[in-house]
mmCIF file of C-alpha atoms in Angstrom:
data_model
loop_
_atom_site.group_PDB
_atom_site.id
_atom_site.type_symbol
_atom_site.label_atom_id
_atom_site.label_comp_id
_atom_site.label_asym_id
_atom_site.label_seq_id
_atom_site.Cartn_x
_atom_site.Cartn_y
_atom_site.Cartn_z
ATOM 1 C CA MET A 1363 28.246 17.719 6.131
ATOM 2 C CA PRO A 1364 25.069 18.396 7.056
ATOM 3 C CA GLY A 1365 21.454 19.522 4.307
ATOM 4 C CA VAL A 1366 24.307 17.741 1.911
ATOM 5 C CA LYS A 1367 22.420 15.334 -0.513
ATOM 6 C CA LEU A 1368 24.332 12.659 -2.427
ATOM 7 C CA THR A 1369 23.752 11.242 -5.234
ATOM 8 C CA TYR A 1370 23.527 8.167 -7.665
ATOM 9 C CA GLU A 1371 27.195 9.182 -8.803
ATOM 10 C CA ASP A 1372 28.387 9.629 -5.369
ATOM 11 C CA LEU A 1373 26.555 6.351 -4.874
ATOM 12 C CA VAL A 1374 28.506 4.936 -7.257
ATOM 13 C CA ARG A 1375 31.760 5.967 -6.905
ATOM 14 C CA LEU A 1376 31.976 4.306 -3.511
ATOM 15 C CA PRO A 1377 34.425 1.563 -2.695
ATOM 16 C CA ASP A 1378 33.281 -2.017 -2.371
ATOM 17 C CA ASP A 1379 33.187 -2.724 0.785
ATOM 18 C CA GLY A 1380 31.166 -5.052 1.444
ATOM 19 C CA MET A 1381 28.501 -3.172 2.849
ATOM 20 C CA ARG A 1382 24.708 -2.185 2.131
ATOM 21 C CA HIS A 1383 24.289 0.627 0.787
ATOM 22 C CA GLU A 1384 21.464 2.775 -0.119
ATOM 23 C CA LEU A 1385 20.280 6.567 -0.935
ATOM 24 C CA ILE A 1386 16.515 8.098 0.714
ATOM 25 C CA ASP A 1387 16.578 11.551 -0.570
ATOM 26 C CA GLY A 1388 20.077 12.048 -0.899
ATOM 27 C CA GLU A 1389 20.879 10.476 2.790
ATOM 28 C CA HIS A 1390 23.286 7.957 2.852
ATOM 29 C CA PHE A 1391 22.570 4.832 4.622
ATOM 30 C CA VAL A 1392 25.030 1.892 5.279
ATOM 31 C CA THR A 1393 23.765 -2.023 6.909
ATOM 32 C CA PRO A 1394 26.203 -4.743 6.849
ATOM 33 C CA LYS A 1395 25.552 -7.718 4.792
ATOM 34 C CA PRO A 1396 22.831 -9.667 6.095
ATOM 35 C CA MET A 1397 23.568 -13.354 8.023
ATOM 36 C CA ALA A 1398 22.955 -17.161 7.360
ATOM 37 C CA ARG A 1399 19.299 -17.075 8.817
ATOM 38 C CA HIS A 1400 18.082 -14.242 7.055
ATOM 39 C CA GLN A 1401 19.979 -14.983 3.779
ATOM 40 C CA LEU A 1402 18.184 -18.758 3.673
ATOM 41 C CA ILE A 1403 15.132 -17.087 5.177
ATOM 42 C CA ALA A 1404 14.835 -14.514 1.972
ATOM 43 C CA GLY A 1405 16.830 -17.223 -0.645
ATOM 44 C CA ASP A 1406 14.271 -19.805 0.123
ATOM 45 C CA LEU A 1407 10.832 -17.697 -0.778
ATOM 46 C CA GLN A 1408 12.582 -15.392 -3.227
ATOM 47 C CA SER A 1409 12.812 -19.184 -5.650
ATOM 48 C CA THR A 1410 9.253 -19.687 -4.349
ATOM 49 C CA LEU A 1411 7.774 -16.873 -5.654
ATOM 50 C CA HIS A 1412 10.331 -16.678 -8.355
ATOM 51 C CA GLN A 1413 9.007 -19.755 -9.432
ATOM 52 C CA TYR A 1414 5.225 -19.316 -9.347
ATOM 53 C CA VAL A 1415 5.381 -16.063 -11.262
ATOM 54 C CA LYS A 1416 7.597 -17.034 -13.764
ATOM 55 C CA GLU A 1417 5.418 -20.259 -14.467
ATOM 56 C CA HIS A 1418 2.520 -17.906 -14.547
ATOM 57 C CA GLY A 1419 4.195 -15.274 -17.055
ATOM 58 C CA LEU A 1420 3.243 -12.712 -14.524
ATOM 59 C CA GLY A 1421 6.621 -10.478 -14.632
ATOM 60 C CA TRP A 1422 10.233 -10.999 -12.561
ATOM 61 C CA ILE A 1423 11.387 -11.291 -8.976
ATOM 62 C CA VAL A 1424 14.199 -9.816 -8.317
ATOM 63 C CA ALA A 1425 16.690 -10.429 -5.313
ATOM 64 C CA ASP A 1426 19.436 -7.732 -4.082
ATOM 65 C CA THR A 1427 19.267 -5.371 -6.483
ATOM 66 C CA ASP A 1428 19.227 -1.992 -7.223
ATOM 67 C CA PHE A 1429 16.195 0.296 -7.290
ATOM 68 C CA ARG A 1430 16.952 4.320 -8.630
ATOM 69 C CA ILE A 1431 13.945 5.871 -7.847
ATOM 70 C CA ASP A 1432 15.363 8.783 -8.952
ATOM 71 C CA ASP A 1433 18.709 11.379 -8.995
ATOM 72 C CA PHE A 1434 18.671 10.874 -5.063
ATOM 73 C CA SER A 1435 16.963 7.444 -4.393
ATOM 74 C CA VAL A 1436 18.745 4.372 -4.587
ATOM 75 C CA VAL A 1437 17.024 1.339 -3.005
ATOM 76 C CA GLU A 1438 18.217 -2.337 -2.398
ATOM 77 C CA PRO A 1439 15.668 -4.418 -1.112
ATOM 78 C CA ASP A 1440 15.637 -8.084 -0.682
ATOM 79 C CA ILE A 1441 13.246 -9.272 -3.214
ATOM 80 C CA ALA A 1442 11.058 -7.447 -4.963
ATOM 81 C CA PHE A 1443 8.361 -8.055 -7.540
ATOM 82 C CA VAL A 1444 7.885 -5.688 -11.258
ATOM 83 C CA PRO A 1445 4.621 -7.153 -12.883
ATOM 84 C CA ASP A 1446 4.999 -8.008 -16.353
ATOM 85 C CA GLU A 1447 3.672 -4.588 -18.090
ATOM 86 C CA LEU A 1448 5.858 -2.388 -15.813
ATOM 87 C CA THR A 1449 8.917 -4.485 -17.415
ATOM 88 C CA ASP A 1450 8.509 -3.098 -21.291
ATOM 89 C CA GLY A 1451 11.141 -1.274 -22.318
ATOM 90 C CA LEU A 1452 13.152 -1.499 -19.010
ATOM 91 C CA ASP A 1453 17.025 -1.975 -19.299
ATOM 92 C CA ILE A 1454 18.356 -4.727 -16.777
ATOM 93 C CA ASP A 1455 21.907 -4.459 -18.424
ATOM 94 C CA GLU A 1456 22.303 -1.556 -15.488
ATOM 95 C CA VAL A 1457 20.169 -0.390 -12.151
ATOM 96 C CA LEU A 1458 16.592 -0.666 -12.585
ATOM 97 C CA ARG A 1459 14.781 2.827 -13.083
ATOM 98 C CA ILE A 1460 11.457 0.954 -11.864
ATOM 99 C CA THR A 1461 9.338 1.685 -8.729
ATOM 100 C CA PRO A 1462 8.494 -1.888 -7.909
ATOM 101 C CA ALA A 1463 4.626 -3.011 -7.317
ATOM 102 C CA LEU A 1464 5.413 -5.603 -3.725
ATOM 103 C CA ILE A 1465 8.656 -4.999 -1.536
ATOM 104 C CA VAL A 1466 9.438 -7.965 1.130
ATOM 105 C CA GLU A 1467 11.850 -6.813 3.386
ATOM 106 C CA VAL A 1468 13.229 -9.916 5.773
ATOM 107 C CA SER A 1469 14.320 -8.667 9.106
ATOM 108 C CA SER A 1470 17.814 -8.243 10.855
ATOM 109 C CA PRO A 1471 18.704 -6.929 13.607
ATOM 110 C CA SER A 1472 21.176 -4.030 11.780
ATOM 111 C CA THR A 1473 18.082 -3.152 9.571
ATOM 112 C CA ARG A 1474 14.915 -3.986 11.257
ATOM 113 C CA ARG A 1475 14.182 0.173 12.991
ATOM 114 C CA TYR A 1476 15.239 1.208 9.329
ATOM 115 C CA ASP A 1477 12.985 -1.378 7.811
ATOM 116 C CA GLN A 1478 10.202 -0.719 9.985
ATOM 117 C CA THR A 1479 10.386 2.206 9.799
ATOM 118 C CA VAL A 1480 12.534 4.701 6.799
ATOM 119 C CA LYS A 1481 11.944 2.392 4.451
ATOM 120 C CA ARG A 1482 8.579 1.828 4.721
ATOM 121 C CA ASP A 1483 7.621 5.325 4.306
ATOM 122 C CA PHE A 1484 9.898 5.962 2.025
ATOM 123 C CA TYR A 1485 8.336 3.304 -0.432
ATOM 124 C CA ALA A 1486 4.897 4.124 0.599
ATOM 125 C CA SER A 1487 5.821 7.730 -0.492
ATOM 126 C CA ILE A 1488 6.975 6.170 -3.870
ATOM 127 C CA LYS A 1489 3.436 4.384 -3.968
ATOM 128 C CA VAL A 1490 4.743 0.749 -3.582
ATOM 129 C CA GLN A 1491 1.796 -1.290 -3.967
ATOM 130 C CA GLU A 1492 2.351 -3.151 -0.645
ATOM 131 C CA TYR A 1493 5.221 -3.707 1.352
ATOM 132 C CA TRP A 1494 5.968 -6.924 2.910
ATOM 133 C CA PHE A 1495 7.406 -7.186 6.316
ATOM 134 C CA VAL A 1496 9.173 -10.768 6.944
ATOM 135 C CA ASP A 1497 10.073 -10.446 10.978
ATOM 136 C CA VAL A 1498 12.603 -13.600 11.568
ATOM 137 C CA PRO A 1499 12.189 -13.321 15.408
ATOM 138 C CA ALA A 1500 8.574 -13.242 15.843
ATOM 139 C CA THR A 1501 7.331 -15.545 12.897
ATOM 140 C CA SER A 1502 5.376 -13.301 11.424
ATOM 141 C CA VAL A 1503 4.746 -10.950 8.478
ATOM 142 C CA TRP A 1504 4.120 -7.453 8.454
ATOM 143 C CA ILE A 1505 1.871 -6.479 4.384
ATOM 144 C CA TYR A 1506 1.081 -2.775 4.104
ATOM 145 C CA ARG A 1507 -1.140 -2.217 1.560
ATOM 146 C CA ARG A 1508 -1.313 1.574 -0.425
ATOM 147 C CA GLN A 1509 -5.032 2.390 -1.000
ATOM 148 C CA PRO A 1510 -4.993 4.087 -4.641
ATOM 149 C CA ASP A 1511 -4.556 7.758 -4.871
ATOM 150 C CA THR A 1512 -2.619 8.159 -1.695
ATOM 151 C CA SER A 1513 1.566 7.952 -0.733
ATOM 152 C CA SER A 1514 0.782 5.919 2.270
ATOM 153 C CA PHE A 1515 0.105 1.901 3.578
ATOM 154 C CA ASP A 1516 -2.949 1.195 5.395
ATOM 155 C CA ALA A 1517 -2.498 -0.342 8.850
ATOM 156 C CA PRO A 1518 -0.103 -3.609 8.553
ATOM 157 C CA VAL A 1519 -1.983 -6.742 8.725
ATOM 158 C CA VAL A 1520 0.430 -8.849 10.833
ATOM 159 C CA VAL A 1521 -0.158 -12.421 10.484
ATOM 160 C CA SER A 1522 1.468 -14.391 12.906
ATOM 161 C CA ASP A 1523 -0.353 -18.332 13.109
ATOM 162 C CA PRO A 1524 2.252 -21.014 11.379
ATOM 163 C CA ASP A 1525 -1.218 -22.158 9.327
ATOM 164 C CA ALA A 1526 -2.201 -18.986 7.898
ATOM 165 C CA VAL A 1527 -1.333 -18.597 4.584
ATOM 166 C CA VAL A 1528 0.834 -14.970 3.629
ATOM 167 C CA ALA A 1529 -1.221 -13.627 -0.198
ATOM 168 C CA THR A 1530 -0.994 -10.785 -2.263
ATOM 169 C CA PRO A 1531 -3.873 -9.570 -5.201
ATOM 170 C CA LEU A 1532 -0.773 -8.450 -6.929
ATOM 171 C CA ILE A 1533 0.644 -12.128 -7.816
ATOM 172 C CA PRO A 1534 -3.092 -13.551 -8.161
ATOM 173 C CA GLY A 1535 -3.360 -17.603 -6.792
ATOM 174 C CA LEU A 1536 0.013 -17.183 -5.348
ATOM 175 C CA SER A 1537 -0.227 -18.197 -1.439
ATOM 176 C CA LEU A 1538 2.093 -18.826 0.803
ATOM 177 C CA ARG A 1539 1.195 -21.297 4.245
ATOM 178 C CA LEU A 1540 3.128 -19.152 7.192
ATOM 179 C CA ALA A 1541 5.128 -21.680 8.818
ATOM 180 C CA ASP A 1542 7.107 -22.595 4.997
ATOM 181 C CA ILE A 1543 8.144 -19.106 4.904
ATOM 182 C CA PHE A 1544 10.417 -19.765 8.093
ATOM 183 C CA THR A 1545 11.310 -23.562 7.307
ATOM 184 C CA ILE A 1546 14.699 -23.520 5.662
ATOM 185 C CA ARG A 1547 15.159 -26.279 3.271
ATOM 186 C CA ARG A 1548 17.942 -28.373 4.000
ATOM 187 C CA ARG A 1549 18.612 -31.137 1.194
ATOM 188 C CA GLU A 1550 18.864 -34.467 2.003
ATOM 189 C CA ARG A 1551 21.577 -36.158 2.061
ATOM 190 C CA ARG A 1552 22.591 -39.581 0.091
#
């Protein structure tokens, strides 16, 4: 029905159909689960970020986890960073009720437009400090940063030189060579 907003309670009552379900201001968005290339890039990036953040005691890196922003908005970013100062008192036995500081979305053909418009604008409106859009076909990363006291992102910095470094002030000391983000690790055969 037009004009009817869905709630978190409506979302949890949906049958598990293997799709990704999100709510943004009560509007229901459904996307297919990502393809293998997307998952491999996202998994490697999540692992690298997790290891760095854990070693330096900076907070949490979580992947494919629901963030319940309010009763009408639940998103499931590919990767999110929650700094230590925001983790106190969080109930991790259910959906996280917090806005991450950094969100990373890895492009998929089915979500590219959604990630670069609806989700980007929503992330800005809920005051995510930084949003990375990992553009797999273009082998680039679009970095959107929010200025303090605003609800919008600055124009993106687009990192496309394979030798360039992707970094964020939210995770001090972290520097990722762009080419490494897009290199899918393979196990050596014995």
